[in-house]
């Protein structure tokens, strides 16, 4: 499974600087949460650019890796997502941990998706890897 790193960053940036109230049955039960946004607001914004499964996968990843704190439960309360201290640190550094970076790497060949020659070749990932190799290559003086 390869996650969309740009989507993960967009989710984190969308929450930064925002504030939301945690509500239950229309009543405010807790003080305003900083760096938070209601889940339905975030999903409605992201639905314009990304597919449902991409959004769900990235939200799942960020929550399980403790970048997002979920307040509330579906069905009975308004679900609010809040950035954790770890997410704020990652945003400040501008990168995820090296272990998590591996999750964003895509396979060059996808055997599950049919392509012209029996398997799908990921040209975009190949070009990104070539660009990275060129940037990493520095001639020695």
Coordinates of N, CA and C in Angstrom, one line a residue:
X1 N 0.8 -1.2 0.0 CA 0.0 0.0 0.0 C 0.9 1.2 0.0
X2 N 0.7 2.1 -0.9 CA 1.4 3.4 -1.0 C 0.4 4.5 -0.7
X3 N 0.7 5.3 0.3 CA -0.1 6.4 0.6 C 0.3 7.7 -0.2
X4 N -0.6 8.6 -0.3 CA -0.3 9.8 -0.9 C 0.2 10.8 0.1
X5 N 1.5 11.1 0.0 CA 2.2 11.9 1.0 C 1.7 13.4 0.9
X6 N 1.4 13.8 -0.3 CA 0.8 15.2 -0.5 C -0.5 15.3 0.3
X7 N -1.3 14.3 0.2 CA -2.6 14.3 0.9 C -2.4 14.3 2.4
X8 N -1.5 13.6 2.9 CA -1.2 13.6 4.4 C -0.8 15.0 4.8
X9 N 0.1 15.6 4.0 CA 0.5 17.0 4.4 C -0.6 17.9 4.3
X10 N -1.5 17.8 3.3 CA -2.6 18.7 3.1 C -3.6 18.5 4.3
X11 N -3.8 17.3 4.8 CA -4.6 17.1 6.0 C -4.0 17.8 7.2
X12 N -2.7 17.6 7.4 CA -2.0 18.3 8.6 C -2.1 19.8 8.5
X13 N -1.8 20.3 7.3 CA -1.9 21.8 7.1 C -3.3 22.3 7.3
X14 N -4.3 21.5 6.9 CA -5.7 22.0 7.0 C -6.1 22.2 8.4
X15 N -5.5 21.4 9.3 CA -5.9 21.5 10.8 C -5.1 22.6 11.5
X16 N -3.9 22.9 11.0 CA -3.0 23.9 11.6 C -3.7 25.3 11.7
X17 N -3.7 25.8 12.9 CA -4.3 27.2 13.0 C -5.8 27.3 13.1
X18 N -6.5 26.1 12.9 CA -7.9 26.1 13.0 C -8.4 25.8 14.4
X19 N -9.6 26.1 14.7 CA -10.2 25.8 16.0 C -11.6 25.2 15.8
X20 N -12.0 24.3 16.7 CA -13.3 23.7 16.6 C -13.8 23.4 18.0
X21 N -15.1 23.3 18.1 CA -15.8 22.9 19.3 C -16.2 21.5 19.2
X22 N -16.0 20.8 20.3 CA -16.5 19.4 20.4 C -17.9 19.4 20.9
X23 N -18.9 19.0 20.1 CA -20.3 19.0 20.5 C -20.9 17.6 20.6
X24 N -21.9 17.6 21.4 CA -22.7 16.3 21.6 C -24.1 16.7 21.7
X25 N -25.0 16.3 20.8 CA -26.4 16.6 20.9 C -26.7 18.1 20.8
X26 N -25.8 18.8 20.0 CA -26.0 20.2 19.9 C -25.5 21.1 21.0
X27 N -25.0 20.5 22.1 CA -24.5 21.2 23.2 C -23.0 21.2 23.2
X28 N -22.4 22.3 23.6 CA -20.9 22.4 23.7 C -20.5 21.7 25.0
X29 N -19.7 20.7 24.9 CA -19.3 19.9 26.2 C -17.9 20.2 26.6
X30 N -17.1 20.8 25.7 CA -15.7 21.0 26.0 C -15.3 22.3 25.5
X31 N -14.2 22.9 26.0 CA -13.7 24.1 25.4 C -13.2 24.0 23.9
X32 N -13.0 25.1 23.3 CA -12.6 25.1 21.9 C -11.2 24.3 21.8
X33 N -11.1 23.5 20.8 CA -9.9 22.7 20.5 C -9.1 23.5 19.5
X34 N -7.8 23.7 19.8 CA -6.9 24.3 18.9 C -6.3 23.3 17.9
X35 N -6.0 23.8 16.7 CA -5.5 23.0 15.6 C -6.4 21.8 15.4
X36 N -7.7 22.1 15.2 CA -8.7 21.0 15.1 C -9.7 21.4 14.0
X37 N -10.4 20.4 13.5 CA -11.5 20.7 12.5 C -12.4 19.5 12.5
X38 N -13.7 19.8 12.3 CA -14.7 18.7 12.3 C -14.4 17.8 11.1
X39 N -14.5 16.5 11.3 CA -14.2 15.5 10.3 C -14.9 15.7 9.0
X40 N -16.2 16.0 9.1 CA -17.0 16.2 7.9 C -16.6 17.4 7.1
X41 N -16.1 18.5 7.7 CA -15.6 19.6 7.0 C -14.3 19.3 6.3
X42 N -13.5 18.6 6.9 CA -12.2 18.2 6.3 C -12.5 17.3 5.1
X43 N -13.3 16.3 5.2 CA -13.7 15.3 4.1 C -14.3 16.0 3.0
X44 N -15.2 17.0 3.3 CA -15.9 17.7 2.2 C -14.9 18.6 1.4
X45 N -13.9 19.1 2.0 CA -12.9 19.9 1.3 C -12.0 19.0 0.5
X46 N -11.6 17.8 1.0 CA -10.7 16.9 0.3 C -11.3 16.2 -0.8
X47 N -12.7 16.0 -0.7 CA -13.4 15.2 -1.7 C -13.3 15.9 -3.1
X48 N -13.0 17.1 -3.1 CA -12.9 17.8 -4.4 C -11.7 17.4 -5.2
X49 N -10.6 16.9 -4.5 CA -9.4 16.6 -5.1 C -9.0 15.2 -5.1
X50 N -9.5 14.4 -4.1 CA -9.0 13.0 -3.9 C -10.2 12.0 -3.8
X51 N -9.8 10.8 -4.1 CA -10.8 9.7 -4.0 C -11.1 9.3 -2.5
X52 N -12.3 8.8 -2.3 CA -12.7 8.4 -1.0 C -11.7 7.4 -0.3
X53 N -11.2 6.4 -1.0 CA -10.3 5.5 -0.4 C -8.9 6.1 -0.1
X54 N -8.5 7.1 -0.9 CA -7.3 7.8 -0.6 C -7.4 8.6 0.7
X55 N -8.5 9.3 0.9 CA -8.8 10.1 2.1 C -8.8 9.2 3.3
X56 N -9.6 8.1 3.2 CA -9.8 7.2 4.4 C -8.4 6.6 4.7
X57 N -7.6 6.2 3.7 CA -6.3 5.5 4.0 C -5.4 6.5 4.7
X58 N -5.4 7.7 4.3 CA -4.5 8.7 4.9 C -4.9 9.1 6.3
X59 N -6.2 9.3 6.5 CA -6.7 9.6 7.8 C -6.4 8.4 8.8
X60 N -6.6 7.2 8.3 CA -6.3 6.0 9.1 C -4.8 6.0 9.5
X61 N -4.0 6.2 8.5 CA -2.5 6.2 8.8 C -2.1 7.3 9.8
X62 N -2.6 8.5 9.6 CA -2.3 9.6 10.5 C -2.8 9.4 11.9
X63 N -4.0 8.8 12.0 CA -4.5 8.5 13.3 C -3.8 7.4 14.0
X64 N -3.5 6.4 13.3 CA -2.8 5.2 14.0 C -1.3 5.6 14.3
X65 N -0.7 6.5 13.5 CA 0.7 6.9 13.8 C 0.7 8.1 14.8
X66 N -0.4 8.4 15.3 CA -0.6 9.4 16.4 C -0.3 10.8 15.9
X67 N -0.6 11.1 14.7 CA -0.5 12.5 14.2 C -1.8 13.2 14.5
X68 N -2.9 12.5 14.5 CA -4.3 13.0 14.7 C -4.9 12.4 16.0
X69 N -5.6 13.3 16.7 CA -6.3 12.9 17.9 C -7.8 13.0 17.5
X70 N -8.5 11.9 17.6 CA -9.9 11.9 17.3 C -10.8 12.2 18.6
X71 N -11.7 13.1 18.5 CA -12.6 13.4 19.6 C -14.0 13.1 19.1
X72 N -14.7 12.3 19.8 CA -16.1 12.0 19.5 C -16.2 10.6 18.8
X73 N -17.4 10.2 18.5 CA -17.6 8.9 17.9 C -18.7 9.1 16.8
X74 N -18.6 8.4 15.7 CA -19.5 8.6 14.6 C -20.9 8.2 15.0
X75 N -21.9 8.9 14.6 CA -23.3 8.6 14.9 C -23.9 9.4 16.0
X76 N -23.2 9.5 17.1 CA -23.8 10.2 18.3 C -23.2 11.6 18.5
X77 N -22.0 11.9 18.1 CA -21.4 13.2 18.3 C -20.7 13.7 17.1
X78 N -20.4 14.9 17.1 CA -19.6 15.5 16.0 C -18.1 15.0 16.2
X79 N -17.6 14.4 15.2 CA -16.2 13.9 15.3 C -15.3 15.1 14.9
X80 N -14.3 15.4 15.8 CA -13.3 16.4 15.5 C -11.9 15.8 15.5
X81 N -11.2 16.2 14.5 CA -9.8 15.8 14.5 C -8.9 16.9 14.9
X82 N -7.9 16.6 15.7 CA -7.0 17.6 16.3 C -5.5 17.1 16.0
X83 N -4.6 18.0 15.8 CA -3.2 17.7 15.6 C -2.6 17.4 16.9
X84 N -1.7 16.4 16.9 CA -1.0 16.1 18.1 C 0.3 16.9 18.1
X85 N 1.0 16.8 19.2 CA 2.3 17.5 19.3 C 3.3 16.9 18.3
X86 N 3.2 15.6 18.1 CA 4.0 14.9 17.1 C 3.8 15.5 15.7
X87 N 2.5 15.8 15.4 CA 2.2 16.3 14.0 C 2.7 17.7 13.9
X88 N 2.6 18.5 15.0 CA 3.2 19.9 14.9 C 4.7 19.9 14.7
X89 N 5.3 18.9 15.4 CA 6.8 18.8 15.2 C 7.1 18.4 13.8
X90 N 6.4 17.4 13.2 CA 6.6 17.0 11.8 C 6.4 18.1 10.9
X91 N 5.4 18.9 11.1 CA 5.1 20.1 10.3 C 6.2 21.1 10.4
X92 N 6.8 21.3 11.6 CA 7.9 22.2 11.8 C 9.1 21.7 11.0
X93 N 9.4 20.4 11.1 CA 10.6 19.8 10.5 C 10.4 19.7 8.9
X94 N 9.1 19.6 8.5 CA 8.8 19.4 7.1 C 9.0 18.0 6.6
X95 N 9.0 17.0 7.5 CA 9.1 15.6 7.0 C 8.6 14.7 8.0
X96 N 8.2 13.5 7.6 CA 7.9 12.4 8.4 C 9.1 11.6 8.8
X97 N 9.0 10.7 9.7 CA 10.2 9.9 10.1 C 10.7 9.0 8.9
X98 N 11.9 8.6 8.9 CA 12.4 7.7 7.8 C 11.6 6.4 7.7
X99 N 11.2 5.9 8.8 CA 10.4 4.7 8.8 C 9.0 4.9 8.0
X100 N 8.4 6.1 8.3 CA 7.2 6.4 7.7 C 7.3 6.8 6.2
X101 N 8.5 7.3 5.9 CA 8.7 7.7 4.5 C 8.6 6.5 3.6
X102 N 9.0 5.3 4.1 CA 8.9 4.1 3.3 C 7.5 3.8 2.8
X103 N 6.5 4.2 3.6 CA 5.1 3.9 3.3 C 4.6 4.7 2.1
X104 N 5.3 5.8 1.8 CA 4.9 6.7 0.7 C 5.5 6.2 -0.6
X105 N 6.5 5.3 -0.6 CA 7.1 4.8 -1.8 C 6.2 3.9 -2.5
X106 N 6.1 4.1 -3.8 CA 5.2 3.3 -4.6 C 6.0 2.3 -5.4
X107 N 5.4 1.2 -5.7 CA 6.1 0.2 -6.6 C 6.2 0.7 -8.0
X108 N 7.2 0.4 -8.7 CA 7.3 0.8 -10.1 C 6.4 -0.1 -10.9
X109 N 6.2 -1.3 -10.5 CA 5.3 -2.2 -11.3 C 4.2 -2.7 -10.3
X110 N 3.0 -2.6 -10.8 CA 1.8 -3.0 -10.0 C 1.2 -4.3 -10.7
X111 N 1.4 -5.4 -10.1 CA 0.9 -6.7 -10.7 C -0.6 -6.8 -10.6
X112 N -1.2 -6.1 -9.6 CA -2.6 -6.2 -9.4 C -3.5 -5.5 -10.5
X113 N -2.9 -4.4 -11.0 CA -3.6 -3.6 -12.0 C -3.1 -3.9 -13.4
X114 N -4.1 -4.2 -14.3 CA -3.7 -4.6 -15.7 C -3.2 -3.3 -16.4
X115 N -2.2 -3.6 -17.3 CA -1.6 -2.5 -18.1 C -1.5 -3.0 -19.5
X116 N -0.7 -2.3 -20.3 CA -0.5 -2.6 -21.7 C 0.2 -3.9 -21.8
X117 N 1.2 -4.2 -21.0 CA 2.0 -5.4 -21.1 C 1.7 -6.4 -20.0
X118 N 0.5 -6.4 -19.5 CA 0.1 -7.3 -18.4 C 0.2 -6.8 -17.0
X119 N 1.0 -5.8 -16.8 CA 1.1 -5.2 -15.5 C 1.3 -3.7 -15.7
X120 N 0.8 -2.9 -14.7 CA 0.9 -1.5 -14.8 C 2.3 -1.0 -14.4
X121 N 2.8 -0.1 -15.2 CA 4.1 0.6 -14.9 C 3.8 2.0 -14.4
X122 N 4.4 2.3 -13.3 CA 4.1 3.6 -12.7 C 5.2 4.6 -13.1
X123 N 4.9 5.3 -14.2 CA 5.8 6.2 -14.8 C 6.1 7.4 -13.9
X124 N 5.1 7.9 -13.2 CA 5.2 9.1 -12.3 C 6.2 8.8 -11.2
X125 N 6.1 7.6 -10.6 CA 7.1 7.2 -9.6 C 8.5 7.0 -10.1
X126 N 8.6 6.5 -11.3 CA 9.9 6.3 -12.0 C 10.6 7.7 -12.2
X127 N 9.8 8.6 -12.7 CA 10.4 10.0 -12.9 C 10.8 10.7 -11.6
X128 N 10.0 10.5 -10.5 CA 10.3 11.0 -9.2 C 11.6 10.4 -8.7
X129 N 11.8 9.1 -8.9 CA 13.0 8.5 -8.4 C 14.2 9.0 -9.2
X130 N 14.1 9.2 -10.5 CA 15.2 9.7 -11.3 C 15.5 11.1 -10.9
X131 N 14.5 11.9 -10.7 CA 14.8 13.3 -10.2 C 15.6 13.3 -8.9
X132 N 15.1 12.4 -8.0 CA 15.8 12.3 -6.6 C 17.2 11.9 -6.8
X133 N 17.5 10.9 -7.7 CA 18.9 10.4 -7.9 C 19.7 11.6 -8.4
X134 N 19.2 12.4 -9.4 CA 19.9 13.5 -9.9 C 20.2 14.5 -8.9
X135 N 19.2 14.8 -8.0 CA 19.4 15.8 -7.0 C 20.4 15.3 -5.9
X136 N 20.4 14.0 -5.6 CA 21.3 13.4 -4.7 C 22.8 13.3 -5.2
X137 N 22.9 13.3 -6.5 CA 24.2 13.2 -7.1 C 24.9 14.5 -7.2
X138 N 26.0 14.6 -6.5 CA 26.7 15.9 -6.5 C 28.2 15.6 -6.9
X139 N 28.6 16.2 -7.9 CA 30.0 15.9 -8.4 C 31.0 16.4 -7.3
X140 N 32.0 15.6 -7.1 CA 33.0 15.9 -6.1 C 34.1 16.8 -6.7
X141 N 34.5 17.8 -6.0 CA 35.5 18.7 -6.5 C 36.9 18.2 -6.3

